[in-house]
Amino acid sequence: MGYYIERVYAFKSSYGNSRTIVFKRNTPPSNYFIEKSYLTKTYNMIIKNNFHIITGGPGVGKTTLINELQKKQMNCIPEIAREIIKDQLKNNGQALPWKNAKEYSKLMLSHSVRDYVKLLDAPDLYFFDRGIPDTYAYECLMSFDYDENLDRIVNKYRYNKIVFILPPWEEIYKMDSERKQDFQLAKETYHVIKDTYECLNYDLIEVPRLAPAKRADFVKKILFHCYDFT
């Protein structure tokens, strides 16, 4: 069970004994589940309620949705994972998921924190193509050793509780030079991300498999009562 058992203690150390999280996993990563109770103790955190994350496994249409929201004059922060991969490939770097996954994870974390911190004083609504918890999920998926610094950061820098998650969608899934996971691994990634966000006490809303414009309208409708989109 390795890493997933270690994550139980990670969450307990952050939230105290008020939250019980139990990972149970067989051989395939997709065969695990989490039991949890509600939080009764908070972490020393920064909360930006105007920051909304759009997440999900690879190849589910997140970037396309972000682009559609930008067309509707929404403020959006692009995904940093592909930015890192492109830069590493261009400069013959080693911080790639298929070369040095831990260094790749460290870069994802530092870039995600950078994007968060630089907008600390921003009052407007922002959509993030993935957030800091996605790095946490990635380290779970890769069965890395427990990282105390990552645990601290993911609990310190908080986004709005409403997180939009896009489900696996085989019909649109494509592999390329930057996305080497097959669709099965993409599905497993989705489940790890979903469980990670739920464990971190975010409220996930699944975005239906629709055309990009309709997905953007769905997101705006959910947030209609929170923000003025006129």
Coordinates of N, CA and C in Angstrom, one line a residue, residues 35-154:
E35 N -12.1 6.6 2.9 CA -13.1 6.8 3.9 C -12.7 8.1 4.7
K36 N -13.6 9.0 4.9 CA -13.3 10.2 5.6 C -14.4 10.8 6.4
S37 N -14.0 11.6 7.4 CA -15.0 12.4 8.2 C -14.8 13.8 7.9
Y38 N -15.8 14.7 8.3 CA -15.7 16.1 8.1 C -14.6 16.8 8.9
L39 N -14.1 17.8 8.4 CA -13.1 18.6 9.1 C -13.7 19.3 10.3
T40 N -13.0 19.3 11.4 CA -13.5 20.1 12.5 C -12.3 21.1 13.0
K41 N -11.2 21.0 12.3 CA -10.0 21.8 12.6 C -9.5 22.3 11.3
T42 N -9.1 23.6 11.3 CA -8.6 24.2 10.1 C -7.1 24.4 10.2
Y43 N -6.4 24.5 9.0 CA -5.0 24.7 9.0 C -4.7 26.2 8.8
N44 N -3.5 26.6 9.2 CA -3.1 28.0 9.1 C -3.0 28.3 7.6
M45 N -4.0 28.8 7.0 CA -4.1 28.9 5.5 C -4.4 30.3 5.0
I46 N -4.2 30.5 3.7 CA -4.6 31.6 2.9 C -5.7 31.1 2.0
I47 N -6.9 31.8 2.1 CA -8.0 31.3 1.2 C -8.4 32.4 0.2
K48 N -8.3 32.0 -1.0 CA -8.7 33.0 -2.1 C -10.0 32.4 -2.7
N49 N -11.1 33.0 -2.3 CA -12.4 32.5 -2.8 C -12.7 32.9 -4.2
N50 N -11.9 33.8 -4.8 CA -12.1 34.2 -6.2 C -11.2 33.4 -7.1
F51 N -10.6 32.3 -6.6 CA -9.7 31.4 -7.4 C -10.5 30.1 -7.5
H52 N -10.8 29.8 -8.8 CA -11.5 28.5 -9.0 C -10.6 27.6 -9.9
I53 N -10.5 26.3 -9.5 CA -9.7 25.4 -10.2 C -10.5 24.6 -11.2
I54 N -10.0 24.4 -12.4 CA -10.6 23.4 -13.3 C -9.5 22.3 -13.5
T55 N -9.9 21.1 -13.1 CA -9.0 20.0 -13.1 C -9.6 18.7 -13.7
G56 N -8.8 17.6 -13.7 CA -9.2 16.4 -14.3 C -8.0 15.7 -14.8
G57 N -8.1 14.5 -15.3 CA -7.0 13.8 -15.9 C -6.6 14.4 -17.2
P58 N -5.5 13.9 -17.8 CA -5.0 14.4 -19.1 C -6.0 14.2 -20.2
G59 N -6.0 15.1 -21.2 CA -6.8 14.9 -22.4 C -8.3 14.9 -22.3
V60 N -8.8 15.7 -21.3 CA -10.3 15.7 -21.1 C -10.9 17.0 -21.5
G61 N -10.1 17.9 -22.0 CA -10.7 19.2 -22.6 C -10.5 20.4 -21.6
K62 N -9.7 20.3 -20.6 CA -9.5 21.4 -19.7 C -9.0 22.7 -20.4
T63 N -8.0 22.5 -21.2 CA -7.4 23.7 -21.8 C -8.4 24.3 -22.8
T64 N -9.1 23.4 -23.5 CA -10.1 23.9 -24.4 C -11.2 24.7 -23.7
L65 N -11.6 24.2 -22.5 CA -12.6 24.9 -21.7 C -12.0 26.2 -21.2
I66 N -10.8 26.2 -20.8 CA -10.1 27.5 -20.3 C -10.1 28.5 -21.5
N67 N -9.8 28.0 -22.7 CA -9.8 28.9 -23.8 C -11.2 29.5 -24.1
E68 N -12.2 28.7 -23.9 CA -13.5 29.1 -24.2 C -14.0 30.2 -23.1
L69 N -13.5 30.0 -21.9 CA -13.8 30.9 -20.8 C -13.1 32.3 -21.1
Q70 N -11.9 32.2 -21.7 CA -11.2 33.4 -22.0 C -11.9 34.2 -23.1
K71 N -12.5 33.4 -24.1 CA -13.3 34.1 -25.1 C -14.5 34.8 -24.5
K72 N -15.0 34.4 -23.3 CA -16.1 35.0 -22.6 C -15.6 36.0 -21.6
Q73 N -14.4 36.5 -21.8 CA -13.8 37.6 -21.0 C -13.5 37.2 -19.6
M74 N -13.3 35.9 -19.3 CA -12.9 35.4 -18.0 C -11.4 35.4 -17.9
N75 N -10.9 35.7 -16.7 CA -9.5 35.7 -16.4 C -9.1 34.2 -16.1
C76 N -8.1 33.8 -16.9 CA -7.7 32.4 -16.8 C -6.2 32.2 -16.7
I77 N -5.7 31.3 -15.9 CA -4.3 31.0 -15.7 C -4.1 29.6 -16.4
P78 N -3.2 29.6 -17.4 CA -3.0 28.3 -18.1 C -2.3 27.2 -17.3
E79 N -2.4 26.0 -17.8 CA -1.8 24.9 -17.1 C -0.2 25.0 -17.3
I80 N 0.5 24.7 -16.2 CA 1.9 24.8 -16.1 C 2.6 23.6 -16.6
A81 N 1.9 22.4 -16.5 CA 2.6 21.1 -16.8 C 3.1 21.1 -18.2
R82 N 2.3 21.5 -19.2 CA 2.8 21.5 -20.6 C 3.8 22.5 -20.8
E83 N 3.7 23.7 -20.1 CA 4.8 24.7 -20.2 C 6.1 24.2 -19.8
I84 N 6.1 23.4 -18.7 CA 7.3 22.8 -18.2 C 7.9 21.8 -19.1
I85 N 7.0 20.9 -19.6 CA 7.5 19.9 -20.6 C 8.1 20.5 -21.8
K86 N 7.4 21.5 -22.4 CA 7.9 22.1 -23.6 C 9.3 22.7 -23.4
D87 N 9.4 23.4 -22.2 CA 10.7 24.1 -21.9 C 11.8 23.0 -21.7
Q88 N 11.5 21.9 -21.0 CA 12.5 20.9 -20.8 C 12.9 20.2 -22.1
L89 N 11.9 20.0 -22.9 CA 12.3 19.4 -24.2 C 13.1 20.3 -25.1
K90 N 12.8 21.6 -25.0 CA 13.5 22.6 -25.8 C 15.0 22.7 -25.4
N91 N 15.2 22.6 -24.0 CA 16.5 22.8 -23.4 C 17.2 21.5 -23.0
N92 N 16.7 20.4 -23.6 CA 17.2 19.1 -23.3 C 17.3 18.8 -21.7
G93 N 16.3 19.2 -21.0 CA 16.2 19.1 -19.6 C 15.8 17.7 -19.1
Q94 N 16.0 17.4 -17.9 CA 15.7 16.1 -17.3 C 14.4 16.1 -16.5
A95 N 13.8 17.3 -16.2 CA 12.6 17.3 -15.4 C 11.4 17.0 -16.2
L96 N 11.3 15.8 -16.6 CA 10.2 15.3 -17.4 C 9.5 14.1 -16.7
P97 N 8.2 13.9 -16.9 CA 7.6 12.8 -16.3 C 8.2 11.4 -16.6
W98 N 8.8 11.2 -17.8 CA 9.3 10.0 -18.2 C 10.9 9.9 -18.0
K99 N 11.4 11.0 -17.4 CA 12.9 11.0 -17.1 C 13.1 11.2 -15.6
N100 N 12.8 12.3 -15.0 CA 12.9 12.6 -13.6 C 11.6 13.1 -13.1
A101 N 10.7 12.3 -12.7 CA 9.4 12.7 -12.3 C 9.4 13.5 -11.1
K102 N 10.3 13.3 -10.1 CA 10.3 14.0 -8.9 C 10.7 15.5 -9.2
E103 N 11.7 15.7 -10.0 CA 12.1 17.1 -10.4 C 11.0 17.8 -11.2
Y104 N 10.3 17.0 -12.0 CA 9.2 17.5 -12.7 C 8.1 18.0 -11.8
S105 N 7.8 17.2 -10.7 CA 6.8 17.5 -9.7 C 7.2 18.8 -8.9
K106 N 8.5 18.9 -8.6 CA 9.0 20.1 -7.9 C 8.8 21.4 -8.7
L107 N 9.0 21.3 -10.1 CA 8.8 22.4 -10.9 C 7.3 22.8 -11.0
M108 N 6.5 21.7 -11.1 CA 5.0 22.0 -11.1 C 4.6 22.7 -9.8
L109 N 5.1 22.3 -8.7 CA 4.7 22.9 -7.4 C 5.2 24.4 -7.4
S110 N 6.4 24.6 -7.7 CA 7.0 26.0 -7.7 C 6.2 26.9 -8.6
H111 N 5.9 26.4 -9.8 CA 5.2 27.3 -10.8 C 3.7 27.5 -10.3
S112 N 3.1 26.5 -9.7 CA 1.7 26.7 -9.2 C 1.7 27.7 -8.1
V113 N 2.6 27.6 -7.2 CA 2.7 28.6 -6.0 C 3.0 30.0 -6.6
R114 N 3.9 30.1 -7.6 CA 4.2 31.4 -8.2 C 2.9 32.0 -8.7
D115 N 2.1 31.2 -9.5 CA 0.9 31.7 -10.1 C -0.1 32.2 -9.0
Y116 N -0.2 31.4 -7.9 CA -1.1 31.8 -6.8 C -0.7 33.1 -6.1
V117 N 0.6 33.1 -5.8 CA 1.1 34.2 -4.9 C 1.1 35.5 -5.7
K118 N 1.4 35.5 -7.0 CA 1.4 36.8 -7.8 C 0.1 37.4 -7.9
L119 N -1.0 36.6 -7.6 CA -2.4 37.2 -7.7 C -3.0 37.3 -6.3
L120 N -2.2 37.3 -5.3 CA -2.8 37.4 -3.9 C -3.7 38.6 -3.7
D121 N -3.3 39.7 -4.3 CA -4.1 40.9 -4.1 C -5.2 41.2 -5.2
A122 N -5.3 40.2 -6.1 CA -6.3 40.4 -7.2 C -7.7 40.1 -6.6
P123 N -8.6 41.0 -6.8 CA -10.0 40.8 -6.4 C -10.9 40.1 -7.4
D124 N -10.5 40.0 -8.6 CA -11.4 39.5 -9.7 C -11.4 38.0 -9.7
L125 N -12.4 37.4 -10.3 CA -12.5 36.0 -10.5 C -11.4 35.4 -11.4
Y126 N -10.7 34.3 -11.0 CA -9.7 33.7 -11.9 C -10.0 32.2 -11.9
F127 N -9.9 31.6 -13.1 CA -9.9 30.2 -13.3 C -8.5 29.7 -13.5
F128 N -8.2 28.6 -12.8 CA -6.8 28.0 -12.9 C -7.0 26.6 -13.6
D129 N -6.2 26.5 -14.7 CA -6.1 25.2 -15.3 C -5.1 24.3 -14.5
R130 N -5.7 23.6 -13.6 CA -5.1 22.8 -12.5 C -4.6 23.8 -11.4
G131 N -4.4 23.2 -10.2 CA -4.0 24.0 -9.0 C -2.9 23.2 -8.3
I132 N -2.5 23.8 -7.1 CA -1.5 23.2 -6.3 C -1.8 21.8 -5.9
P133 N -3.1 21.5 -5.6 CA -3.4 20.1 -5.2 C -3.2 19.0 -6.3
D134 N -3.1 19.5 -7.5 CA -2.8 18.5 -8.6 C -1.4 18.0 -8.5
T135 N -0.5 18.8 -8.0 CA 0.9 18.2 -7.7 C 0.8 17.2 -6.6
Y136 N 0.0 17.4 -5.6 CA -0.1 16.5 -4.5 C -0.7 15.2 -5.1
A137 N -1.7 15.3 -5.9 CA -2.3 14.1 -6.6 C -1.2 13.3 -7.4
Y138 N -0.4 14.1 -8.1 CA 0.6 13.5 -9.0 C 1.6 12.7 -8.2
E139 N 2.0 13.2 -7.0 CA 2.9 12.5 -6.2 C 2.3 11.2 -5.6
C140 N 1.0 11.3 -5.3 CA 0.3 10.1 -4.9 C 0.3 9.0 -6.0
L141 N 0.0 9.5 -7.2 CA -0.1 8.6 -8.3 C 1.3 7.9 -8.6
M142 N 2.4 8.7 -8.4 CA 3.7 8.2 -8.6 C 4.3 7.4 -7.4
S143 N 3.6 7.3 -6.3 CA 4.0 6.6 -5.1 C 5.3 7.2 -4.5
F144 N 5.5 8.5 -4.6 CA 6.6 9.2 -4.0 C 6.5 9.1 -2.5
D145 N 7.7 9.3 -1.9 CA 7.7 9.4 -0.4 C 7.0 10.6 0.1
Y146 N 6.5 10.6 1.3 CA 5.8 11.7 1.9 C 6.7 13.0 1.9
D147 N 6.2 14.1 1.4 CA 6.9 15.3 1.3 C 6.3 16.3 2.2
E148 N 6.9 16.6 3.4 CA 6.3 17.5 4.4 C 6.1 18.9 3.8
N149 N 7.0 19.4 3.0 CA 6.9 20.7 2.4 C 5.7 20.8 1.5
L150 N 5.5 19.8 0.7 CA 4.3 19.8 -0.2 C 3.0 19.7 0.6
D151 N 3.0 18.9 1.7 CA 1.9 18.8 2.5 C 1.5 20.2 3.1
R152 N 2.5 20.9 3.6 CA 2.3 22.2 4.2 C 1.8 23.2 3.1
I153 N 2.3 23.2 2.0 CA 1.9 24.2 0.9 C 0.5 23.9 0.4
V154 N 0.2 22.6 0.2 CA -1.1 22.3 -0.3 C -2.2 22.7 0.7

